[in-house]
Tab-separated table of C-alpha atoms and ligand atoms in Angstrom:
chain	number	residue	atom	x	y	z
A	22	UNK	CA	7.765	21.760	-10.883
A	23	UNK	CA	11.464	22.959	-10.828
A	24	UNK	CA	14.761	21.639	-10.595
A	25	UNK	CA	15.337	21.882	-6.336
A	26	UNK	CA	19.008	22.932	-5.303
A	27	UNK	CA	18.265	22.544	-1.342
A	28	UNK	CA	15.284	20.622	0.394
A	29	UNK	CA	14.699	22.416	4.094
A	30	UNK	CA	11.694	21.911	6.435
A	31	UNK	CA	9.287	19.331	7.802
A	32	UNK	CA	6.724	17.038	6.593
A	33	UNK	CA	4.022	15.663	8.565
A	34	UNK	CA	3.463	11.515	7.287
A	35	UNK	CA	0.245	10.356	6.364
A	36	UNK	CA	-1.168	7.836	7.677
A	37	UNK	CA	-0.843	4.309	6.283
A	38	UNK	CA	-2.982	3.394	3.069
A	39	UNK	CA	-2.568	-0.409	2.862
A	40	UNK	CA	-3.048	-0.813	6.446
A	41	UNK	CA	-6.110	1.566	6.887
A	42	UNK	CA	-7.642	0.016	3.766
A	43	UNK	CA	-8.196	-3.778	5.214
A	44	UNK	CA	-8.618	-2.448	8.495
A	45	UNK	CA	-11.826	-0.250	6.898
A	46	UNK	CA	-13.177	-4.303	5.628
A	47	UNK	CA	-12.314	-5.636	9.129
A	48	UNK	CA	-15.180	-3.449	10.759
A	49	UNK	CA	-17.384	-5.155	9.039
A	50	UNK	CA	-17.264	-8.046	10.964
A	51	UNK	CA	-18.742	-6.073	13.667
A	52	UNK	CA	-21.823	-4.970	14.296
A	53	UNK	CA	-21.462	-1.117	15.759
A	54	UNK	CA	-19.487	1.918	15.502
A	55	UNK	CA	-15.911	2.069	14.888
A	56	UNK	CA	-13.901	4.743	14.483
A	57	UNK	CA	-10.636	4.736	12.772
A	58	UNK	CA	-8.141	7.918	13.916
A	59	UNK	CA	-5.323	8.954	11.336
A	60	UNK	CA	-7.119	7.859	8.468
A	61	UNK	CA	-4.884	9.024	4.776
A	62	UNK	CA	-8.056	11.569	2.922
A	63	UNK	CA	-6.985	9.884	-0.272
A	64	UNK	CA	-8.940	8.592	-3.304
A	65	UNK	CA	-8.780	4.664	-2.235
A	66	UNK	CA	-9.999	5.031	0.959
A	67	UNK	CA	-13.170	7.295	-0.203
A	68	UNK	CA	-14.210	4.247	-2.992
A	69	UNK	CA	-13.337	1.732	0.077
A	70	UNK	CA	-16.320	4.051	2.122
A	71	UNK	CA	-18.530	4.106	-0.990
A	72	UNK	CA	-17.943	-0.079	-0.797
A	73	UNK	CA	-19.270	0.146	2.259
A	74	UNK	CA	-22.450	2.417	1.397
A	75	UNK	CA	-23.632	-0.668	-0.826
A	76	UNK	CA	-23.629	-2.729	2.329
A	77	UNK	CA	-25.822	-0.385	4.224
A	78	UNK	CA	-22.659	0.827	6.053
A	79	UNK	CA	-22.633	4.560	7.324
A	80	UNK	CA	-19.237	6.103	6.826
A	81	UNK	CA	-18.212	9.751	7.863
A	82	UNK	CA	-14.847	10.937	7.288
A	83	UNK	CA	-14.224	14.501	8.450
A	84	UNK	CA	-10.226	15.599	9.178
A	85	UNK	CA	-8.721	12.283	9.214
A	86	UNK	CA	-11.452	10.760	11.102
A	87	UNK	CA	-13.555	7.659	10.010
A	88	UNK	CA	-15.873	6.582	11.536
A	89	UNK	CA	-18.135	3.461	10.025
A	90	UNK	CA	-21.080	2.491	11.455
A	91	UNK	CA	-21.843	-1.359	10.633
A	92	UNK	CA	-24.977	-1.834	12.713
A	93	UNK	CA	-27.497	-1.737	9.778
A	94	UNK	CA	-25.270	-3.253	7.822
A	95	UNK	CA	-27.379	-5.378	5.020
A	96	UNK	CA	-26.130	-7.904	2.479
A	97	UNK	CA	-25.683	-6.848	-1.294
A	98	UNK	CA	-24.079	-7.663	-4.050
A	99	UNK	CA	-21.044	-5.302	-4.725
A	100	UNK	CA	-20.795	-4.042	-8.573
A	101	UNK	CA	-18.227	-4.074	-11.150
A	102	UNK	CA	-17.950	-0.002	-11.672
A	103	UNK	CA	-16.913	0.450	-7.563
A	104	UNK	CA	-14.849	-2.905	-6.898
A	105	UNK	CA	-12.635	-2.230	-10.833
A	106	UNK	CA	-11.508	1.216	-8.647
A	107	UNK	CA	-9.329	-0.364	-6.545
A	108	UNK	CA	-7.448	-3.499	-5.629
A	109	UNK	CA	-8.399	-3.594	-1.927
A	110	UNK	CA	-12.368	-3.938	-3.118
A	111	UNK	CA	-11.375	-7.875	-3.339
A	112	UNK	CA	-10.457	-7.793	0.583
A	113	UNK	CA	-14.111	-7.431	1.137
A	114	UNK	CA	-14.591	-11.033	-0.233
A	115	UNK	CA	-13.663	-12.267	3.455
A	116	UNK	CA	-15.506	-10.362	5.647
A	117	UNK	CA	-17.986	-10.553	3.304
A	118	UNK	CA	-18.474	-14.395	3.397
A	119	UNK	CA	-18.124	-14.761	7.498
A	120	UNK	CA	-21.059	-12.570	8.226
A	121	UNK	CA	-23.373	-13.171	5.207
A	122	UNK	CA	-22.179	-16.776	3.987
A	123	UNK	CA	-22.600	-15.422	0.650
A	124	UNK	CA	-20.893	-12.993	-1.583
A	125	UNK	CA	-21.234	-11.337	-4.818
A	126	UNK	CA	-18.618	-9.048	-5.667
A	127	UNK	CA	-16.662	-7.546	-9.140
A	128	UNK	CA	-13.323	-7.976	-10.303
A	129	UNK	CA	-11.037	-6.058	-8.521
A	130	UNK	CA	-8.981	-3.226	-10.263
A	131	UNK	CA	-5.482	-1.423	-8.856
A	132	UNK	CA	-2.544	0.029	-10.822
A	133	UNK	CA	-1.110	-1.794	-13.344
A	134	UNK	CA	2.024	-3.228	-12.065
A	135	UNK	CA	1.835	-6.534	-14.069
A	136	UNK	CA	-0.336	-10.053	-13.449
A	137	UNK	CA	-2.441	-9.503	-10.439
A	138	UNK	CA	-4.660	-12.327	-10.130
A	139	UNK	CA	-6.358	-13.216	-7.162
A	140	UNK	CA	-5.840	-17.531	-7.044
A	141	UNK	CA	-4.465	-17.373	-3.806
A	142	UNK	CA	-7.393	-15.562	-2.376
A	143	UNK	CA	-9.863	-18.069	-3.606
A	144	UNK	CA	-8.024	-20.931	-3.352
A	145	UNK	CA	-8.022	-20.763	0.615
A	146	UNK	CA	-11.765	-19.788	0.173
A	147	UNK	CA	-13.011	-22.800	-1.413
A	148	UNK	CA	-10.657	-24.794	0.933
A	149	UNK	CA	-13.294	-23.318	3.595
A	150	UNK	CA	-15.850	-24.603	1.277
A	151	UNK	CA	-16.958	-21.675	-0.091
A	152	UNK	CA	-18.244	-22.253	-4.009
A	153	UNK	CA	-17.110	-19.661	-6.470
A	154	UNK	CA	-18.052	-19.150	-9.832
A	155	UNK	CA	-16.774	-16.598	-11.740
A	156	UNK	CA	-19.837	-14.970	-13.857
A	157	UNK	CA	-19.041	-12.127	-16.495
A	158	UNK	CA	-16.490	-10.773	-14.342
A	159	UNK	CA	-18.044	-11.323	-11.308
A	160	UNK	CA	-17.319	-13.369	-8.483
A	161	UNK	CA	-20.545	-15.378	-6.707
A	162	UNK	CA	-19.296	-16.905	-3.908
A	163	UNK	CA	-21.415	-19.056	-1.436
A	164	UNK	CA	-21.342	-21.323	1.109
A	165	UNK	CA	-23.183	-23.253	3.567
A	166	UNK	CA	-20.964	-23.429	6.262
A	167	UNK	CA	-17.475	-22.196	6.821
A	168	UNK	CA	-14.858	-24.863	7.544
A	169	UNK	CA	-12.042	-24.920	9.435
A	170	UNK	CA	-8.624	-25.883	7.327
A	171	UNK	CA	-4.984	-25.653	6.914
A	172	UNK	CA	-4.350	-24.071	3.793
A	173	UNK	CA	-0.458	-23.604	2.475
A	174	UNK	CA	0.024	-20.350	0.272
A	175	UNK	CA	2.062	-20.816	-2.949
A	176	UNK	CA	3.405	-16.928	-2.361
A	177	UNK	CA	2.641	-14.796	1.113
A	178	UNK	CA	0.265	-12.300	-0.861
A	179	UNK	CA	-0.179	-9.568	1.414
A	180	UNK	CA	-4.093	-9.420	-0.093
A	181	UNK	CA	-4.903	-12.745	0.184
A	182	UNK	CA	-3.170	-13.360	3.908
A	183	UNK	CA	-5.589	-10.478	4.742
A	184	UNK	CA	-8.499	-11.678	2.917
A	185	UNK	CA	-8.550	-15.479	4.606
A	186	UNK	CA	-7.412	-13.939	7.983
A	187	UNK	CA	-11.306	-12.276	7.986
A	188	UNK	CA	-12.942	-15.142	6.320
A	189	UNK	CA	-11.407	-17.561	9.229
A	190	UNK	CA	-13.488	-15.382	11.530
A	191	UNK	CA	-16.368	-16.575	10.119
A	192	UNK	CA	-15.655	-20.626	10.253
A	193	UNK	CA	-16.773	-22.739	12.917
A	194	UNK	CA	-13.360	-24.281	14.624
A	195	UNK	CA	-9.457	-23.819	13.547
A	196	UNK	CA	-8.046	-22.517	10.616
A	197	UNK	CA	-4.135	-22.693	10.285
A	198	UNK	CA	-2.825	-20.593	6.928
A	199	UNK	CA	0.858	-21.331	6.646
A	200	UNK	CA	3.343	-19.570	4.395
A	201	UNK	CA	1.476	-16.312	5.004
A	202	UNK	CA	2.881	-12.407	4.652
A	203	UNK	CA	4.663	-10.754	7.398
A	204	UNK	CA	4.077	-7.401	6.136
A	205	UNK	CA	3.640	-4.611	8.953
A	206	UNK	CA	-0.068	-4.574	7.420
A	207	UNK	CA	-0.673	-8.052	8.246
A	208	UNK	CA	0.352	-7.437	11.858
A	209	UNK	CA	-1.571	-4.414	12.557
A	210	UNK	CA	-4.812	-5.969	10.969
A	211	UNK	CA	-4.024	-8.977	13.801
A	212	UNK	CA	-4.055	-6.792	16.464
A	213	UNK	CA	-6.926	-4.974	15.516
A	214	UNK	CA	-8.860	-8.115	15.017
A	215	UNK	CA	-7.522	-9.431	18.576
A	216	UNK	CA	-9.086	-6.192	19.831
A	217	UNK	CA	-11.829	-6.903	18.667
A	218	UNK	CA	-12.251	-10.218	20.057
A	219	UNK	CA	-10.525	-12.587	17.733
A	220	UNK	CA	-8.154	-15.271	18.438
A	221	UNK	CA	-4.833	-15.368	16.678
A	222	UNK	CA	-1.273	-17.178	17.175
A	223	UNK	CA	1.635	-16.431	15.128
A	224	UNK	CA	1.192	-12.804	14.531
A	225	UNK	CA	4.415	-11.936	12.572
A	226	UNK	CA	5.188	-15.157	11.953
A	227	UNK	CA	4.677	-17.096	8.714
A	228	UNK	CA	2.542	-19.259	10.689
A	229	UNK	CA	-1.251	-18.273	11.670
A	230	UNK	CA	-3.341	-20.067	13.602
A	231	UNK	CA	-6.795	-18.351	13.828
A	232	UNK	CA	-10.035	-19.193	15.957
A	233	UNK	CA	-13.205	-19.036	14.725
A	234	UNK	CA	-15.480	-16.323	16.258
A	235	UNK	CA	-19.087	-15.050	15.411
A	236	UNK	CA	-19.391	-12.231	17.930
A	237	UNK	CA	-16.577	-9.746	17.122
A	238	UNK	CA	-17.293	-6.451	18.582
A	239	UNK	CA	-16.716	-3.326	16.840
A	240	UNK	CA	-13.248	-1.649	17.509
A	241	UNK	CA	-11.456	1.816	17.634
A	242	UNK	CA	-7.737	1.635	15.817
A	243	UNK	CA	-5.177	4.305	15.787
A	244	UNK	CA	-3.825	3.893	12.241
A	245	UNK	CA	0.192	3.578	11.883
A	246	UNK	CA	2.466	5.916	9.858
A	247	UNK	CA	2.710	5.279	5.662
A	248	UNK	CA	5.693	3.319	5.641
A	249	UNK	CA	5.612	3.887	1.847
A	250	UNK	CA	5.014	7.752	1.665
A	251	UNK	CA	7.722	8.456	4.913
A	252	UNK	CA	10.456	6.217	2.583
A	253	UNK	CA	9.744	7.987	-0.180
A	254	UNK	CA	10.424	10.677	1.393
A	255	UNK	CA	13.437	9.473	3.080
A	256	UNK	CA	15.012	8.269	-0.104
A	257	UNK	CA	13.975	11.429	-1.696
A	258	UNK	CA	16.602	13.636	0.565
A	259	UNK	CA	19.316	11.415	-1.383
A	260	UNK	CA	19.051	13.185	-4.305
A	261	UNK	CA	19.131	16.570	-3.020
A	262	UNK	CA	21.119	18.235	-0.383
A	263	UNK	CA	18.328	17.832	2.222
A	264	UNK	CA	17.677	19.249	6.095
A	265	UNK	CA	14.191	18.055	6.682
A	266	UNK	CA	12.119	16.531	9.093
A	267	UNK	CA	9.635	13.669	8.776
A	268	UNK	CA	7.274	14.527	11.621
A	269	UNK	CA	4.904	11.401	12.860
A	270	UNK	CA	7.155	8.445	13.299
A	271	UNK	CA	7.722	7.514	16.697
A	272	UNK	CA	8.523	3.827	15.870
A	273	UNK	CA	10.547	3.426	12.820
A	274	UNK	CA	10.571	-0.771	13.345
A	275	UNK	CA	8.364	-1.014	10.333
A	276	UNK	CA	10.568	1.052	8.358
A	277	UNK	CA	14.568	-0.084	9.438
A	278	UNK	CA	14.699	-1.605	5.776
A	279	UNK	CA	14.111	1.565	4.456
A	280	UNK	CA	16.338	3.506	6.376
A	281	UNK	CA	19.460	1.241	5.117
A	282	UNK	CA	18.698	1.780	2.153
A	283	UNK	CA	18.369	5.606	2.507
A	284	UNK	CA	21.724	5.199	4.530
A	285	UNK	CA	23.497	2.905	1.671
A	286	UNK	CA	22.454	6.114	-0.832
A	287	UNK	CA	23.976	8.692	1.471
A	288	UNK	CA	21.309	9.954	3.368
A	289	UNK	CA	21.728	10.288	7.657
A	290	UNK	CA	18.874	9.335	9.539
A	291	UNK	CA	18.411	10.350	13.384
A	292	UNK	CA	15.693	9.540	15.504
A	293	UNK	CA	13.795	11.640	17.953
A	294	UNK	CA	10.958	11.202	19.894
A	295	UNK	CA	8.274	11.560	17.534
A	296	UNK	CA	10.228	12.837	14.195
A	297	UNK	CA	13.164	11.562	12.225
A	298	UNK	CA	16.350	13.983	10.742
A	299	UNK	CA	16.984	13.722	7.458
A	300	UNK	CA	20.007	14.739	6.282
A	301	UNK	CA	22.339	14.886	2.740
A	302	UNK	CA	24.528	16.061	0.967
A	303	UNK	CA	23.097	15.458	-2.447
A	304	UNK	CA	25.892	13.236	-3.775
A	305	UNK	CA	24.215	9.708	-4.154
A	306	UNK	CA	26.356	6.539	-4.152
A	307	UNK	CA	25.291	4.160	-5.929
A	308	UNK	CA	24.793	0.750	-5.814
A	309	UNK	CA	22.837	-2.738	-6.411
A	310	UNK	CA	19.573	-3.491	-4.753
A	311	UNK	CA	16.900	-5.930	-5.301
A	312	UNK	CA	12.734	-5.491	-3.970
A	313	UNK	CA	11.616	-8.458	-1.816
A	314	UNK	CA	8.966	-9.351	0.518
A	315	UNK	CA	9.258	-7.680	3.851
A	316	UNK	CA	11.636	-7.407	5.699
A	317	UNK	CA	13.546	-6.870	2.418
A	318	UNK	CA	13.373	-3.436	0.337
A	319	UNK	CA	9.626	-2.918	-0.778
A	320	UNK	CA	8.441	-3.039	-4.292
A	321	UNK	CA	6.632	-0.006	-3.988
A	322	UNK	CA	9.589	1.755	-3.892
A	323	UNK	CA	11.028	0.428	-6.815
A	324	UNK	CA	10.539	2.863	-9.046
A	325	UNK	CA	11.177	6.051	-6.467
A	326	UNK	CA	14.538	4.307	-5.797
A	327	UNK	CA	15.455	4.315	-9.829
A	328	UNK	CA	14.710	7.700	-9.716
A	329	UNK	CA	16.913	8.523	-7.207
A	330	UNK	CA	19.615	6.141	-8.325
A	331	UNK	CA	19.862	8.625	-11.649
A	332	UNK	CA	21.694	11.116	-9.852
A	333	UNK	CA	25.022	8.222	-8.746
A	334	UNK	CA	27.814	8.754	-11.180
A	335	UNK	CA	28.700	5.156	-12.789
A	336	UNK	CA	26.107	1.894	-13.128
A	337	UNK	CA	23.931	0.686	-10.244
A	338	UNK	CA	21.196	-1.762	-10.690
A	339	UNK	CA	17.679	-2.484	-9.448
A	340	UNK	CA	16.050	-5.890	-9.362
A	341	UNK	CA	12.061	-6.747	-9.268
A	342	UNK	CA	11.021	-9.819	-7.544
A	343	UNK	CA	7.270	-9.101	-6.558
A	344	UNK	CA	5.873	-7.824	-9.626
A	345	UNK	CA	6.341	-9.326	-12.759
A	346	UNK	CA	5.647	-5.761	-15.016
A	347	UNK	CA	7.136	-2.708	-12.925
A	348	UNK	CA	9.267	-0.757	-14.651
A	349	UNK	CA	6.689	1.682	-16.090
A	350	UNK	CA	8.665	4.133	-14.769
A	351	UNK	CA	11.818	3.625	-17.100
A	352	UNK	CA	10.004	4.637	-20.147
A	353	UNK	CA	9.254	7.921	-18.569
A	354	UNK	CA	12.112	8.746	-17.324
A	355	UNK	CA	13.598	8.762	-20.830
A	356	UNK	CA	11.862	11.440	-21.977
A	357	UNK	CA	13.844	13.200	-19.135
A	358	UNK	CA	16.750	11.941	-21.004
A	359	UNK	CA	17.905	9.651	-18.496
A	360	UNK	CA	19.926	6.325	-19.488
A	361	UNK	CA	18.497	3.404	-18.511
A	362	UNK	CA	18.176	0.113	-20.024
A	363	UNK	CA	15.643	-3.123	-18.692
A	364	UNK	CA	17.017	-6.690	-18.658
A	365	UNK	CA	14.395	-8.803	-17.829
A	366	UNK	CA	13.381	-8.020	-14.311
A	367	UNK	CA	16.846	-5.581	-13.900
A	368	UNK	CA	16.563	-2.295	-14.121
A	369	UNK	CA	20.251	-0.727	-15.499
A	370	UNK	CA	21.085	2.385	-14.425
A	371	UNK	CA	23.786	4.614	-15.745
A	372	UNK	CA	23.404	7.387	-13.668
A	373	UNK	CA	25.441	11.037	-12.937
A	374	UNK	CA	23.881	12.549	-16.461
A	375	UNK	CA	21.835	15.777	-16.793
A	376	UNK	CA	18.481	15.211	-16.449
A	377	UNK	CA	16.370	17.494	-18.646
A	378	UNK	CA	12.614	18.894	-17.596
A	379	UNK	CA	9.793	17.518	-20.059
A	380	UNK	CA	6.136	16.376	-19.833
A	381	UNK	CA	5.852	12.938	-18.308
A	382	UNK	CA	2.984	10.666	-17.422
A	383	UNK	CA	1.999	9.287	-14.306
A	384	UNK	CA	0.741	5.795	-15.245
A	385	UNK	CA	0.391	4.047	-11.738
A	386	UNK	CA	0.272	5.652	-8.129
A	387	UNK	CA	4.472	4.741	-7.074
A	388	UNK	CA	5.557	5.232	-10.403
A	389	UNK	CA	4.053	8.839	-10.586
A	390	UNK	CA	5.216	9.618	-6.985
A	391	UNK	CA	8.882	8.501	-8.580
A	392	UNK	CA	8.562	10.835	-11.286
A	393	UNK	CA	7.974	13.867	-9.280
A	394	UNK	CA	10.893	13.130	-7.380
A	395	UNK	CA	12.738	12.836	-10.357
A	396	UNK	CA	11.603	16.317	-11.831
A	397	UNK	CA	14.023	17.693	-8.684
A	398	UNK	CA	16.464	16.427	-10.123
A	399	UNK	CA	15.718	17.865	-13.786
A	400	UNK	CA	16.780	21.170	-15.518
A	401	UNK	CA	14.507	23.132	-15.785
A	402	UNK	CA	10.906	22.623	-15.370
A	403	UNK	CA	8.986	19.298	-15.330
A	404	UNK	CA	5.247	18.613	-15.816
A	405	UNK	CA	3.442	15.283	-14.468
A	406	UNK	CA	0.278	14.580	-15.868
A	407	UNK	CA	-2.592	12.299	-15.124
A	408	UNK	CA	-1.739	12.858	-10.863
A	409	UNK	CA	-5.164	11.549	-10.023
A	410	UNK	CA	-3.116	8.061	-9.862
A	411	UNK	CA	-0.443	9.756	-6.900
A	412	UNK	CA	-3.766	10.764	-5.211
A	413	UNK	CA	-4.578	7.221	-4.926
A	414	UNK	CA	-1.840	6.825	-2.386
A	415	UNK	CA	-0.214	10.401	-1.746
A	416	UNK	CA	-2.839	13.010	0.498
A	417	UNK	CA	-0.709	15.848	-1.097
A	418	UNK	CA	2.362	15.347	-2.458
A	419	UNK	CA	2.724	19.011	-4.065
A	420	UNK	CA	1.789	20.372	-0.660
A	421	UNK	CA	4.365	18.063	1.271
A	422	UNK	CA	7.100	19.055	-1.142
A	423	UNK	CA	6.122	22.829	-0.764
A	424	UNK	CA	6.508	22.457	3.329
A	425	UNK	CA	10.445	21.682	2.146
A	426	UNK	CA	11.240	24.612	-0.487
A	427	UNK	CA	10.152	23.044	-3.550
A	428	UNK	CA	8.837	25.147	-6.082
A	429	UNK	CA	5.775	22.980	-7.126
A	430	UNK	CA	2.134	23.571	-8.583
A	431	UNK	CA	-0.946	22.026	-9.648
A	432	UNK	CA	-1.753	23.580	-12.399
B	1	EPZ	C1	-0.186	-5.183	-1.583
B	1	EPZ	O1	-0.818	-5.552	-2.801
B	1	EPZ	C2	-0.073	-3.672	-1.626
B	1	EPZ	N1	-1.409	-3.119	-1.732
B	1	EPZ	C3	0.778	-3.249	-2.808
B	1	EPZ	O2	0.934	-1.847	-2.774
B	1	EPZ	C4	2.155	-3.906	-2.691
B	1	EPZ	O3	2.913	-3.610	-3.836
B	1	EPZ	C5	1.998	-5.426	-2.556
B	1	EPZ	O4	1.113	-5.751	-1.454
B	1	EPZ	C6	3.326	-6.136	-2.301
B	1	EPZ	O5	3.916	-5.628	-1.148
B	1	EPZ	C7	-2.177	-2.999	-0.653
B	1	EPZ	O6	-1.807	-3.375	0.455
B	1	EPZ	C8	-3.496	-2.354	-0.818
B	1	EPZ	P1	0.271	-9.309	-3.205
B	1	EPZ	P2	-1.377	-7.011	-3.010
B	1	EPZ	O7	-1.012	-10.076	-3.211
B	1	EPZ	O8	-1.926	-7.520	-1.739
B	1	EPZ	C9	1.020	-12.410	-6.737
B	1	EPZ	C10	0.692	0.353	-3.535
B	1	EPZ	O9	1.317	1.010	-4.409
B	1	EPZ	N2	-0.312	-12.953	-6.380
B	1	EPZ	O10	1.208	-9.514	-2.080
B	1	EPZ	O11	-2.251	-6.960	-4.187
B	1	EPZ	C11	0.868	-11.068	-7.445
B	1	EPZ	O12	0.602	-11.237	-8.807
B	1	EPZ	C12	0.297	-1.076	-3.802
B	1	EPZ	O13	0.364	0.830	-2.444
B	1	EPZ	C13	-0.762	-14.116	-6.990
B	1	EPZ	O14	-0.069	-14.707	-7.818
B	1	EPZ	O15	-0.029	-7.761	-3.368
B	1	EPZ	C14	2.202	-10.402	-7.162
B	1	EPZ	O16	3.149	-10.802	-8.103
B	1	EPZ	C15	0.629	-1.491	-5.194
B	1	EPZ	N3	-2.002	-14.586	-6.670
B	1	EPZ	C16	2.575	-10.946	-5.797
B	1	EPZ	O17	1.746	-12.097	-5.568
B	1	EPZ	C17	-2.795	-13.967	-5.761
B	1	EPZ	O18	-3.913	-14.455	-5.489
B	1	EPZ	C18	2.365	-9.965	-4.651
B	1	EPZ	O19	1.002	-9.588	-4.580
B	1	EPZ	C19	-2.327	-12.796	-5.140
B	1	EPZ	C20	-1.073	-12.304	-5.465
């Protein structure tokens, strides 16, 4: 890819990865056909299908299109090679364990971002009474009956507040999960679980109070907008004089966070009816920001705003709180020659230098889509390597990033 003087033209946003991908282990605890409309063709969503091929599960997935068809579905254990693929495998646990009582599934994988156990997950699972052992990596879970509880968690894990939220579906009487995640995910798993049948209090709230129900019926669900992809994209246009068009948001409630940031950067963001303008003038200010839980700035972003931040004359600064090992991306960015320095869980930026092209390594899915955002802002040309991680996440990146005037390539 090449250094990009102007970015002009529209892209059309994906849909939403890490709400399609529990949404896929919610039809589960139906028994029919669902069919899922705006589904992302990405890598994690085709290993989430193959998942579901152990289990009997027919999946079809044919221009954005899923469609899963649970009415065979037949209990079996779930190996090692499949679940190590991705993190979402472990979300499977829940639905899992309400329609089979029983559960035998391996570790879960997902990028390396630092620790990423799953306590929280099982924790709330045994407080269901559900026995887990963990055997050579895998996890044999079992259980009798399901029991309703009130279960506090330490941190709202966006996983784990999915995972018991489709267990409790499976438990005979109330279960009340406090200190949950409020994440946009969580919500639109809620409602899709309402359509189906469920019954749920607190949606949005760090409260949940779920009933109990064995008859769910399978479910259609219009998947949402990638919050992650469109801010990417939106904090992209900072760094480079920018005229484009995000095409596919029509409610940008999920994604205000994003657009203050973008707005704090230098970027102008109007809404119409089912696209936002994105506008700059290149020239980023910089500033001090910090990743939180939602509503606050999201993680995933991290590293795409430290790219960005590069191109502010002076120091600006960007804090982790999620993720106790993210700033993979600093190490690559050096080779572009940019000056950064890590304290701890700051990232130091000393930003306004020339950036120079080189070959750089995409070692996790946000990190990579933060270096190819950084190779507009390099002399010269810039080569990414290992992309299968962006394809995790990003349908086409190179071919989103064409549709604005980059000159980009697989090669
Ligand atoms: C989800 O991961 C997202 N993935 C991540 O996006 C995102 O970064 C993360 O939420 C935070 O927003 C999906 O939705 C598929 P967590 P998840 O459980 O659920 C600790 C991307 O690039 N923790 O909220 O795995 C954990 O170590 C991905 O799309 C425990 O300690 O995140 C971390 O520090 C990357 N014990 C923190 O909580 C547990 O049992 C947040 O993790 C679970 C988590």
């Amino acid at each position: 890819m090449k250094k990009a003087d102007f970015l002009k033209g529209n892209i059309e946003i994906q849909g939403s990865k890490n709400t399609v991908l529990p949404i896929i282990a919610a039809t589960l605890l139906g028994s029919g056909i669902s069919v899922i409309y705006n589904c992302p063709m990405i890598e994690d969503v085709f290993v989430m299908c193959e998942l579901l091929e152990c289990l009997n599960v027919k999946t079809k997935l044919e221009n954005h299109v899923l469609t899963v068809d649970t009415r065979e579905a037949d209990y079996a254990p779930l190996p090692s090679e499949l679940t190590g693929k991705l993190r979402s495998s472990v979300l499977l646990l829940g639905p899992i364990l309400a329609r089979w009582k029983k559960a035998e599934i391996g570790m879960p994988g997902g990028c390396a971002i630092g620790l990423r156990p799953v306590d929280i997950h099982l924790e709330g699972l045994m407080k269901m009474n559900v026995d887990i052992k963990l055997h050579h990596d895998v996890l044999m879970c079992e259980t009798y009956y399901m029991q309703g509880t009130e279960y506090h968690l330490k941190f709202p894990s966006v996983g784990a507040t999915e995972n018991l939220i489709m267990a409790a579906m499976g438990v005979k009487g109330r279960t009340i999960l406090r200190g949950v995640a409020k994440e946009p995910e969580i919500i639109e798993l809620c409602n899709y679980l309402l359509s189906m049948g469920a019954l749920i209090e607190g949606i949005g709230t760090d409260v949940l109070v779920i009933k109990g129900t064995a008859a769910l019926e399978s479910c259609d669900y219009c998947n949402v907008y990638d919050r992650i992809v469109a801010g990417t994209y939106l904090l992209m246009a900072a760094a480079v004089p920018s005229d484009i068009r995000l095409i596919g948001i029509e409610d940008i409630h999920y994604i205000k966070n994003i657009i203050h940031v973008a707005g704090l950067l230098g970027v102008t963001v109007v809404k119409f009816e089912n696209y936002l303008s994105v506008q700059s003038s290149g020239k980023v200010t910089g500033g001090d920001y910090i990743t939180g839980i939602y509503p606050e700035f999201p993680t995933d972003l991290q590293p795409v705003l430290i790219s960005v931040l590069l191109g502010a004359e002076g120091h600006s600064s960007v804090t982790e709180t999620v993720f106790d090992n993210r700033f993979g991306i600093v190490g690559e960015l050096q080779k572009l020659e940019a000056d950064i320095e890590v304290l701890g869980q700051k990232a130091v930026i000393h930003g306004g230098k020339r950036l120079q092209g080189h070959t750089v390594k995409a070692k996790d899915l946000r990190q990579g889509a933060a270096l190819v955002v950084a190779g507009l802002m390099c002399k010269g040309y810039t080569t990414i390597t290992n992309i299968s991680y962006i394809k995790r996440g990003y349908e086409d990146i190179v071919r989103d990033l064409q549709n604005v005037g980059v000159k980009i390539t697989y090669i």
